[in-house]
Amino acid sequence: MDLGLSGRRVFVTGGARGIGAAICECFAAEGAEVMVGYRSSTEGPELAERLGGSAVKLDVAEPQATIEAVAGLGTLDVLVNNAGVDDMAFFTEYTPQRWRAQLDINLEGVLHCTLGALPAMQAARGGRIINVSSEAGRLGSYRGSVYAAAKGGVIAFTKSIARENARFQITANNVLPGPIQTPMLEENRHGPKGDLVVEAMANATLMRRIGAPEEVAAAVVFLASARASYITGETLGVSGGMGTGA
Ligand SMILES: NC(=O)c1ccc[n+]([C@@H]2O[C@H](COP(=O)([O-])OP(=O)(O)OC[C@H]3O[C@@H](n4cnc5c(N)ncnc54)[C@H](O)[C@@H]3O)[C@@H](O)[C@H]2O)c1
């Protein structure tokens, strides 16, 4: 099936590893021109080179620099807001200082990149925005209240962007991963009761397993494809059925 992505200009934040890297690989396999957003590692430029794309160094938490950098990429066909961090703790263990990064990156980072990309998409009268939120954003999260708040904000923001931009033929959709085998998940394994936490995550899914980054990437690429032209404002769980009340 031709997904109509050949030559499409795609920017993926947090593209160097985990789910973001799988998304970059999947777009490249469809012939898209992939711009790999990365914060600091050497993995971003290496992946970009391997995929024949380009690497874009960017800390999405920086408002002005991010807006300008994304606008400077020219007209994007697809923006994937994937960069994210977690920091698991009970809410009473946080201070405003400690939770700041999760809001700056997971919520405001999405706003910054979207503001950078939208004017050119509107002028081009077309574009796809896919935001990698989380099942935590609709279900809540044990020891992840701030993360869930940010991700829930992303879901509502995406629906609003879908409403405002349908007249420009721009779609905006959310993909909500459940537990996915990535460095982020592995870091949880090293926290308190790590293996038990990860096992509980798997058991919270109907399918009783951790997902693979490629399973999330497949949903993102579908939503960016010509086949998804009439889908906007949606929230698609890629979580082995977590959102169904498992
Ligand atoms: N792995 C999971 O179980 C899971 C579940 C639900 C949602 N998610 C979401 O999926 C997305 C990808 O997560 P992952 O598991 O691949 O995590 P990961 O930690 O493996 O990768 C996250 C990427 O985001 C980048 N990043 C972090 N802060 C950044 C910043 N300020 N500016 C630019 N880039 C930054 C990191 O450098 C990294 O490349 C995140 O938004 C995460 O919240 C993951």
PDB file of N, CA and C in Angstrom, residues 66-132:
ATOM      1  N   THR A  66      13.518  27.406  19.929  1.00  0.00           N
ATOM      2  CA  THR A  66      12.806  26.292  19.282  1.00  0.00           C
ATOM      3  C   THR A  66      11.859  26.797  18.202  1.00  0.00           C
ATOM      4  N   ILE A  67      11.112  27.839  18.536  1.00  0.00           N
ATOM      5  CA  ILE A  67      10.161  28.380  17.554  1.00  0.00           C
ATOM      6  C   ILE A  67      10.925  28.791  16.288  1.00  0.00           C
ATOM      7  N   GLU A  68      12.054  29.473  16.504  1.00  0.00           N
ATOM      8  CA  GLU A  68      12.829  29.948  15.348  1.00  0.00           C
ATOM      9  C   GLU A  68      13.459  28.789  14.583  1.00  0.00           C
ATOM     10  N   ALA A  69      13.978  27.803  15.316  1.00  0.00           N
ATOM     11  CA  ALA A  69      14.627  26.672  14.635  1.00  0.00           C
ATOM     12  C   ALA A  69      13.626  25.896  13.798  1.00  0.00           C
ATOM     13  N   VAL A  70      12.440  25.669  14.338  1.00  0.00           N
ATOM     14  CA  VAL A  70      11.445  24.887  13.581  1.00  0.00           C
ATOM     15  C   VAL A  70      10.945  25.698  12.381  1.00  0.00           C
ATOM     16  N   ALA A  71      10.711  26.981  12.604  1.00  0.00           N
ATOM     17  CA  ALA A  71      10.290  27.829  11.472  1.00  0.00           C
ATOM     18  C   ALA A  71      11.375  27.823  10.399  1.00  0.00           C
ATOM     19  N   GLY A  72      12.631  27.772  10.828  1.00  0.00           N
ATOM     20  CA  GLY A  72      13.760  27.792   9.898  1.00  0.00           C
ATOM     21  C   GLY A  72      13.900  26.517   9.074  1.00  0.00           C
ATOM     22  N   LEU A  73      13.149  25.490   9.419  1.00  0.00           N
ATOM     23  CA  LEU A  73      13.223  24.236   8.641  1.00  0.00           C
ATOM     24  C   LEU A  73      12.438  24.354   7.336  1.00  0.00           C
ATOM     25  N   GLY A  74      11.718  25.446   7.161  1.00  0.00           N
ATOM     26  CA  GLY A  74      10.896  25.603   5.961  1.00  0.00           C
ATOM     27  C   GLY A  74       9.583  24.860   6.143  1.00  0.00           C
ATOM     28  N   THR A  75       8.846  24.712   5.065  1.00  0.00           N
ATOM     29  CA  THR A  75       7.520  24.095   5.183  1.00  0.00           C
ATOM     30  C   THR A  75       7.654  22.599   5.434  1.00  0.00           C
ATOM     31  N   LEU A  76       7.102  22.180   6.559  1.00  0.00           N
ATOM     32  CA  LEU A  76       7.101  20.748   6.884  1.00  0.00           C
ATOM     33  C   LEU A  76       5.799  20.137   6.396  1.00  0.00           C
ATOM     34  N   ASP A  77       5.883  18.916   5.906  1.00  0.00           N
ATOM     35  CA  ASP A  77       4.650  18.175   5.628  1.00  0.00           C
ATOM     36  C   ASP A  77       4.150  17.511   6.898  1.00  0.00           C
ATOM     37  N   VAL A  78       5.111  17.105   7.748  1.00  0.00           N
ATOM     38  CA  VAL A  78       4.753  16.365   8.964  1.00  0.00           C
ATOM     39  C   VAL A  78       5.622  16.844  10.134  1.00  0.00           C
ATOM     40  N   LEU A  79       4.959  17.161  11.233  1.00  0.00           N
ATOM     41  CA  LEU A  79       5.671  17.447  12.489  1.00  0.00           C
ATOM     42  C   LEU A  79       5.285  16.359  13.482  1.00  0.00           C
ATOM     43  N   VAL A  80       6.280  15.687  14.039  1.00  0.00           N
ATOM     44  CA  VAL A  80       6.009  14.699  15.085  1.00  0.00           C
ATOM     45  C   VAL A  80       6.633  15.206  16.382  1.00  0.00           C
ATOM     46  N   ASN A  81       5.780  15.572  17.334  1.00  0.00           N
ATOM     47  CA  ASN A  81       6.255  16.010  18.645  1.00  0.00           C
ATOM     48  C   ASN A  81       6.383  14.779  19.535  1.00  0.00           C
ATOM     49  N   ASN A  82       7.599  14.298  19.639  1.00  0.00           N
ATOM     50  CA  ASN A  82       7.844  13.043  20.363  1.00  0.00           C
ATOM     51  C   ASN A  82       8.741  13.222  21.583  1.00  0.00           C
ATOM     52  N   ALA A  83       9.561  14.268  21.627  1.00  0.00           N
ATOM     53  CA  ALA A  83      10.518  14.431  22.729  1.00  0.00           C
ATOM     54  C   ALA A  83       9.773  14.437  24.063  1.00  0.00           C
ATOM     55  N   GLY A  84      10.325  13.753  25.039  1.00  0.00           N
ATOM     56  CA  GLY A  84       9.667  13.721  26.344  1.00  0.00           C
ATOM     57  C   GLY A  84      10.586  13.187  27.416  1.00  0.00           C
ATOM     58  N   VAL A  85      10.228  13.485  28.660  1.00  0.00           N
ATOM     59  CA  VAL A  85      10.966  12.970  29.815  1.00  0.00           C
ATOM     60  C   VAL A  85       9.960  12.534  30.873  1.00  0.00           C
ATOM     61  N   ASP A  86      10.372  11.610  31.726  1.00  0.00           N
ATOM     62  CA  ASP A  86       9.550  11.340  32.899  1.00  0.00           C
ATOM     63  C   ASP A  86      10.416  11.423  34.153  1.00  0.00           C
ATOM     64  N   ASP A  87       9.779  11.497  35.278  1.00  0.00           N
ATOM     65  CA  ASP A  87      10.468  11.629  36.563  1.00  0.00           C
ATOM     66  C   ASP A  87       9.458  11.147  37.596  1.00  0.00           C
ATOM     67  N   MET A  88       9.518   9.844  37.878  1.00  0.00           N
ATOM     68  CA  MET A  88       8.469   9.213  38.684  1.00  0.00           C
ATOM     69  C   MET A  88       8.630   9.547  40.165  1.00  0.00           C
ATOM     70  N   ALA A  89       7.570  10.027  40.768  1.00  0.00           N
ATOM     71  CA  ALA A  89       7.551  10.292  42.213  1.00  0.00           C
ATOM     72  C   ALA A  89       6.104  10.511  42.641  1.00  0.00           C
ATOM     73  N   PHE A  90       5.835  10.297  43.919  1.00  0.00           N
ATOM     74  CA  PHE A  90       4.521  10.688  44.427  1.00  0.00           C
ATOM     75  C   PHE A  90       4.415  12.208  44.375  1.00  0.00           C
ATOM     76  N   PHE A  91       3.192  12.709  44.205  1.00  0.00           N
ATOM     77  CA  PHE A  91       3.048  14.147  44.006  1.00  0.00           C
ATOM     78  C   PHE A  91       3.622  14.943  45.170  1.00  0.00           C
ATOM     79  N   THR A  92       3.479  14.416  46.390  1.00  0.00           N
ATOM     80  CA  THR A  92       3.970  15.159  47.558  1.00  0.00           C
ATOM     81  C   THR A  92       5.504  15.205  47.609  1.00  0.00           C
ATOM     82  N   GLU A  93       6.151  14.428  46.775  1.00  0.00           N
ATOM     83  CA  GLU A  93       7.623  14.481  46.733  1.00  0.00           C
ATOM     84  C   GLU A  93       8.145  15.575  45.796  1.00  0.00           C
ATOM     85  N   TYR A  94       7.251  16.122  44.975  1.00  0.00           N
ATOM     86  CA  TYR A  94       7.697  17.147  44.034  1.00  0.00           C
ATOM     87  C   TYR A  94       7.776  18.511  44.694  1.00  0.00           C
ATOM     88  N   THR A  95       8.551  19.373  44.073  1.00  0.00           N
ATOM     89  CA  THR A  95       8.492  20.818  44.324  1.00  0.00           C
ATOM     90  C   THR A  95       8.238  21.424  42.938  1.00  0.00           C
ATOM     91  N   PRO A  96       7.754  22.661  42.915  1.00  0.00           N
ATOM     92  CA  PRO A  96       7.571  23.301  41.611  1.00  0.00           C
ATOM     93  C   PRO A  96       8.851  23.268  40.774  1.00  0.00           C
ATOM     94  N   GLN A  97       9.975  23.409  41.454  1.00  0.00           N
ATOM     95  CA  GLN A  97      11.254  23.374  40.739  1.00  0.00           C
ATOM     96  C   GLN A  97      11.478  22.016  40.080  1.00  0.00           C
ATOM     97  N   ARG A  98      11.141  20.947  40.825  1.00  0.00           N
ATOM     98  CA  ARG A  98      11.377  19.606  40.306  1.00  0.00           C
ATOM     99  C   ARG A  98      10.437  19.270  39.150  1.00  0.00           C
ATOM    100  N   TRP A  99       9.175  19.794  39.198  1.00  0.00           N
ATOM    101  CA  TRP A  99       8.264  19.379  38.137  1.00  0.00           C
ATOM    102  C   TRP A  99       8.399  20.244  36.875  1.00  0.00           C
ATOM    103  N   ARG A 100       9.131  21.363  37.012  1.00  0.00           N
ATOM    104  CA  ARG A 100       9.223  22.321  35.898  1.00  0.00           C
ATOM    105  C   ARG A 100       9.642  21.653  34.573  1.00  0.00           C
ATOM    106  N   ALA A 101      10.684  20.810  34.635  1.00  0.00           N
ATOM    107  CA  ALA A 101      11.220  20.235  33.386  1.00  0.00           C
ATOM    108  C   ALA A 101      10.166  19.400  32.672  1.00  0.00           C
ATOM    109  N   GLN A 102       9.368  18.665  33.442  1.00  0.00           N
ATOM    110  CA  GLN A 102       8.357  17.816  32.794  1.00  0.00           C
ATOM    111  C   GLN A 102       7.320  18.655  32.047  1.00  0.00           C
ATOM    112  N   LEU A 103       6.960  19.802  32.632  1.00  0.00           N
ATOM    113  CA  LEU A 103       5.997  20.672  31.933  1.00  0.00           C
ATOM    114  C   LEU A 103       6.666  21.392  30.764  1.00  0.00           C
ATOM    115  N   ASP A 104       7.886  21.845  30.986  1.00  0.00           N
ATOM    116  CA  ASP A 104       8.589  22.586  29.926  1.00  0.00           C
ATOM    117  C   ASP A 104       8.813  21.721  28.694  1.00  0.00           C
ATOM    118  N   ILE A 105       9.182  20.476  28.926  1.00  0.00           N
ATOM    119  CA  ILE A 105       9.521  19.606  27.782  1.00  0.00           C
ATOM    120  C   ILE A 105       8.262  18.935  27.232  1.00  0.00           C
ATOM    121  N   ASN A 106       7.504  18.279  28.136  1.00  0.00           N
ATOM    122  CA  ASN A 106       6.407  17.422  27.657  1.00  0.00           C
ATOM    123  C   ASN A 106       5.200  18.213  27.160  1.00  0.00           C
ATOM    124  N   LEU A 107       4.964  19.379  27.741  1.00  0.00           N
ATOM    125  CA  LEU A 107       3.814  20.181  27.287  1.00  0.00           C
ATOM    126  C   LEU A 107       4.267  21.390  26.469  1.00  0.00           C
ATOM    127  N   GLU A 108       5.087  22.235  27.083  1.00  0.00           N
ATOM    128  CA  GLU A 108       5.436  23.468  26.362  1.00  0.00           C
ATOM    129  C   GLU A 108       6.306  23.189  25.142  1.00  0.00           C
ATOM    130  N   GLY A 109       7.111  22.148  25.203  1.00  0.00           N
ATOM    131  CA  GLY A 109       7.917  21.783  24.031  1.00  0.00           C
ATOM    132  C   GLY A 109       7.037  21.539  22.814  1.00  0.00           C
ATOM    133  N   VAL A 110       5.887  20.921  23.038  1.00  0.00           N
ATOM    134  CA  VAL A 110       4.939  20.656  21.943  1.00  0.00           C
ATOM    135  C   VAL A 110       4.390  21.981  21.407  1.00  0.00           C
ATOM    136  N   LEU A 111       4.093  22.889  22.332  1.00  0.00           N
ATOM    137  CA  LEU A 111       3.585  24.207  21.922  1.00  0.00           C
ATOM    138  C   LEU A 111       4.629  24.951  21.092  1.00  0.00           C
ATOM    139  N   HIS A 112       5.877  24.938  21.566  1.00  0.00           N
ATOM    140  CA  HIS A 112       6.930  25.675  20.849  1.00  0.00           C
ATOM    141  C   HIS A 112       7.090  25.158  19.422  1.00  0.00           C
ATOM    142  N   CYS A 113       7.185  23.849  19.287  1.00  0.00           N
ATOM    143  CA  CYS A 113       7.421  23.282  17.937  1.00  0.00           C
ATOM    144  C   CYS A 113       6.219  23.529  17.029  1.00  0.00           C
ATOM    145  N   THR A 114       5.032  23.434  17.613  1.00  0.00           N
ATOM    146  CA  THR A 114       3.828  23.642  16.804  1.00  0.00           C
ATOM    147  C   THR A 114       3.759  25.087  16.321  1.00  0.00           C
ATOM    148  N   LEU A 115       4.125  26.010  17.209  1.00  0.00           N
ATOM    149  CA  LEU A 115       4.110  27.422  16.811  1.00  0.00           C
ATOM    150  C   LEU A 115       5.160  27.688  15.728  1.00  0.00           C
ATOM    151  N   GLY A 116       6.266  26.970  15.792  1.00  0.00           N
ATOM    152  CA  GLY A 116       7.288  27.127  14.744  1.00  0.00           C
ATOM    153  C   GLY A 116       6.823  26.605  13.402  1.00  0.00           C
ATOM    154  N   ALA A 117       6.044  25.514  13.429  1.00  0.00           N
ATOM    155  CA  ALA A 117       5.695  24.821  12.169  1.00  0.00           C
ATOM    156  C   ALA A 117       4.409  25.311  11.524  1.00  0.00           C
ATOM    157  N   LEU A 118       3.446  25.748  12.341  1.00  0.00           N
ATOM    158  CA  LEU A 118       2.094  25.990  11.812  1.00  0.00           C
ATOM    159  C   LEU A 118       1.970  27.092  10.746  1.00  0.00           C
ATOM    160  N   PRO A 119       2.612  28.255  10.939  1.00  0.00           N
ATOM    161  CA  PRO A 119       2.397  29.303   9.923  1.00  0.00           C
ATOM    162  C   PRO A 119       2.723  28.831   8.498  1.00  0.00           C
ATOM    163  N   ALA A 120       3.822  28.115   8.340  1.00  0.00           N
ATOM    164  CA  ALA A 120       4.181  27.645   6.988  1.00  0.00           C
ATOM    165  C   ALA A 120       3.204  26.576   6.510  1.00  0.00           C
ATOM    166  N   MET A 121       2.762  25.711   7.427  1.00  0.00           N
ATOM    167  CA  MET A 121       1.763  24.699   7.040  1.00  0.00           C
ATOM    168  C   MET A 121       0.466  25.383   6.596  1.00  0.00           C
ATOM    169  N   GLN A 122       0.074  26.409   7.342  1.00  0.00           N
ATOM    170  CA  GLN A 122      -1.170  27.122   6.985  1.00  0.00           C
ATOM    171  C   GLN A 122      -1.032  27.773   5.613  1.00  0.00           C
ATOM    172  N   ALA A 123       0.137  28.385   5.364  1.00  0.00           N
ATOM    173  CA  ALA A 123       0.352  29.040   4.065  1.00  0.00           C
ATOM    174  C   ALA A 123       0.326  28.004   2.938  1.00  0.00           C
ATOM    175  N   ALA A 124       0.840  26.806   3.250  1.00  0.00           N
ATOM    176  CA  ALA A 124       0.876  25.735   2.238  1.00  0.00           C
ATOM    177  C   ALA A 124      -0.478  25.027   2.129  1.00  0.00           C
ATOM    178  N   ARG A 125      -1.365  25.347   3.035  1.00  0.00           N
ATOM    179  CA  ARG A 125      -2.688  24.713   3.109  1.00  0.00           C
ATOM    180  C   ARG A 125      -2.574  23.189   3.158  1.00  0.00           C
ATOM    181  N   GLY A 126      -1.796  22.741   4.135  1.00  0.00           N
ATOM    182  CA  GLY A 126      -1.698  21.295   4.345  1.00  0.00           C
ATOM    183  C   GLY A 126      -0.636  20.966   5.358  1.00  0.00           C
ATOM    184  N   GLY A 127      -0.766  19.815   5.975  1.00  0.00           N
ATOM    185  CA  GLY A 127       0.250  19.380   6.929  1.00  0.00           C
ATOM    186  C   GLY A 127      -0.351  18.407   7.928  1.00  0.00           C
ATOM    187  N   ARG A 128       0.524  17.684   8.560  1.00  0.00           N
ATOM    188  CA  ARG A 128       0.099  16.712   9.575  1.00  0.00           C
ATOM    189  C   ARG A 128       0.895  16.954  10.843  1.00  0.00           C
ATOM    190  N   ILE A 129       0.197  17.010  11.945  1.00  0.00           N
ATOM    191  CA  ILE A 129       0.868  17.120  13.246  1.00  0.00           C
ATOM    192  C   ILE A 129       0.483  15.897  14.058  1.00  0.00           C
ATOM    193  N   ILE A 130       1.483  15.184  14.525  1.00  0.00           N
ATOM    194  CA  ILE A 130       1.219  13.996  15.336  1.00  0.00           C
ATOM    195  C   ILE A 130       1.978  14.156  16.651  1.00  0.00           C
ATOM    196  N   ASN A 131       1.231  14.120  17.728  1.00  0.00           N
ATOM    197  CA  ASN A 131       1.828  14.322  19.042  1.00  0.00           C
ATOM    198  C   ASN A 131       1.868  13.012  19.817  1.00  0.00           C
ATOM    199  N   VAL A 132       3.058  12.684  20.287  1.00  0.00           N
ATOM    200  CA  VAL A 132       3.222  11.467  21.068  1.00  0.00           C
ATOM    201  C   VAL A 132       2.956  11.835  22.528  1.00  0.00           C
TER     202      VAL A 132
END
